[in-house]
Amino acid sequence: MSFQLLGLFVAFATSEAAKMVPIPNQQDSIVNLLANVPKPSESKAKATEMETMVMLLAQQAKLARKQSQGADGNVTELVTQIKAELKKMEEEVLKAAGVADGACQESFANLSVGCPLYSGNTTFLPEGFTGDFSPLRSAHTACRTEIVGKKQELDACKSSRESLISLEQTLTTEFSGINIFESPEECAVKGDDVLLYLGSMRDHFKNKQLAWWKTYYRLENVTQNITQWNCTDKEIEYFEKISACQAAQLELEETACQVHERTNESCASLPACYEAKWSNYLIEVTASNKTIQDLKYEYRAIKRIGCLLEAFSAADMDAAIDACIAERHSAAAVRSQCVDSHAGIEKPSFVTPEVCAGGLQSILHPSDPNFNETEYAAYGIEANKCLASCCTIDWYSWSTFNNAFVTQDHYMVDADTGRVAAFGTMEEAKSACEMMGSVLCFGIYDTKCDGASEESPVKLIKAPGLDLESVKESSIGSCVLRMKLGSETTVTTTIAQFCSYEVNVSRTDVDPSAVWKTYHVEKQEYGEVFRFSGCANAELDEAAECVASGVSNGVRVLKNRHGQAVGTGVCCASATNTVLTTTPIQCDGFADNYTKFEKVYLPATKLIRGTTYSNMASAREACLRMGHKCWGIFDDKCDTVNVMLVDGYIGVTAGTFRNSSQSSCIFQKEAV
């Protein structure tokens, strides 16, 4: 309600008060209500308050008329002014309803605008790439195969050259022994016969000549052959081929990175776009509906005010006012087509490409732990570490060696300050060591093996460092964090031979995130990876049902990383399967279950050096992986933090346990 309208009401309440002779207290309350009305009504509460005030005014008018014994006050001018103001207010309400409906309609029209439209077979490939990795794989494999030949040629060349050089040295020594002018005094021929002497001399030097030239020519021939066996070109070819193979590997991995990144980004943005549009539409519908409902209340209040104003000039004002109070005015004119039709609007659907539903099957992500195995090791290829843009590479790895005592002469000293290089946080210490590299920094010494702090900082160990195999055992539990160039490797090479797995699988046409089926796969390698790859329509019995139902492609096949079928999924139609989890249940006759022994401990000689794990889950995984090599797990504080593995090859039994004064505990891995 505008301030002009409020002013008219106030004027009416004050100038006409004497004519209507209202009850003083009631008249004052009406004036106070009208004077304190907020700005133009925007809510149900404000509209209700406005309507209540006018109804009080009508009741006051009736009381005034009764008390003045039917005398009419002059309200014609006031009514005329208020009617004009009410007309403007009604127009503003209808205009506001139109604005709210327009905003809602615009949001509805934009439900699919700007969102990508894909088909079921849409792929997200970099420009110029067809999606077939076979040429890249073949080029890389062929290059690696040629490296073997180049290496053999280089080794053969070097071997031949070294053999010739050795022969040259032998012949040179032999020739040096022949290439000597003999003194006549050394002649063994004695006597006075000159002809006999000359004949002996001729025979002797003729034999010497033959031996001299024979050795000379042999030495000359070997020397010439050595010159011909120049291996520099072959060595250059060998290293050029290595560079070419590294480039081929990088191209394969970089392409895989781009395909995975583009696929992940596109698949993530597809539902996100439609969800955002739908969410914005719902918000707009809710806001528009609230606005329309508020405007309806305001519209009814305006209509009732108009009715009351008409009643003031009616012949029977009392009856007219009563009729206005009883009447329920319609607000049908205030509406939003968008809000009214919302109940029948369904959330827009979109086509999800198969690659989004089932994941990229053509190649693993280069940073996947099994990428090297599936792409290289399985084919006998010794590849380099991944240097593609999406690979996460740790240039340095850290291994913890417990119970290692380090003397001060191994501490690194800061050349500028002359002080021991010590740090209050482990992150700072590792960063400093990695900055210097493994040539200068061997690792970190933690006196109490409890991490770094300002009160107990850790110290850097200078290179070449320690012999960790023969270092003295610490009496206070000190440890050394060894830094090495390259990714971390397992301390022991012992690997479980066969494991049984539990593989949980989903299907896209039911619930992609829920377990649809659980497979129990026996006699697989440790660290095996399973995924659905390709279809079969003839080799597997399960395919017959799919073919009979009209799916000519047969059934989807669950394979290990060597391509061996270990299970089947749904028919090869629109639905796909995805491996959700892969869990080793038991390996080499040992299950992932442990028997706990409390308040006992084992000496360091019974533990596998360098096998400290920050949590029990990592330790259990490593122990299961090692098969018979790992007997169990030792927890020195029984808090499941910083635990070590127990050596399985040194005959650990319950009889070898020692009583612990600090509540240590031991976990024995259970045999199946």
mmCIF file of C-alpha atoms in Angstrom, residues 127 264 295 346 406 420 446 457 540 560 583 593:
data_model
loop_
_atom_site.group_PDB
_atom_site.id
_atom_site.type_symbol
_atom_site.label_atom_id
_atom_site.label_comp_id
_atom_site.label_asym_id
_atom_site.label_seq_id
_atom_site.Cartn_x
_atom_site.Cartn_y
_atom_site.Cartn_z
ATOM 1 C CA GLU A 127 41.371 -34.462 -32.695
ATOM 2 C CA ASN A 264 35.894 -38.046 -17.599
ATOM 3 C CA LEU A 295 0.202 -11.292 -4.686
ATOM 4 C CA GLU A 346 8.894 -34.171 -16.044
ATOM 5 C CA VAL A 406 72.901 -43.466 13.614
ATOM 6 C CA VAL A 420 73.255 -29.886 12.037
ATOM 7 C CA ASP A 446 64.289 -39.833 13.673
ATOM 8 C CA PRO A 457 63.476 -32.288 15.350
ATOM 9 C CA LEU A 540 30.547 -69.506 -23.782
ATOM 10 C CA ASN A 560 41.510 -60.663 -15.996
ATOM 11 C CA THR A 583 38.928 -58.071 -2.817
ATOM 12 C CA ASN A 593 41.983 -62.954 9.104
#
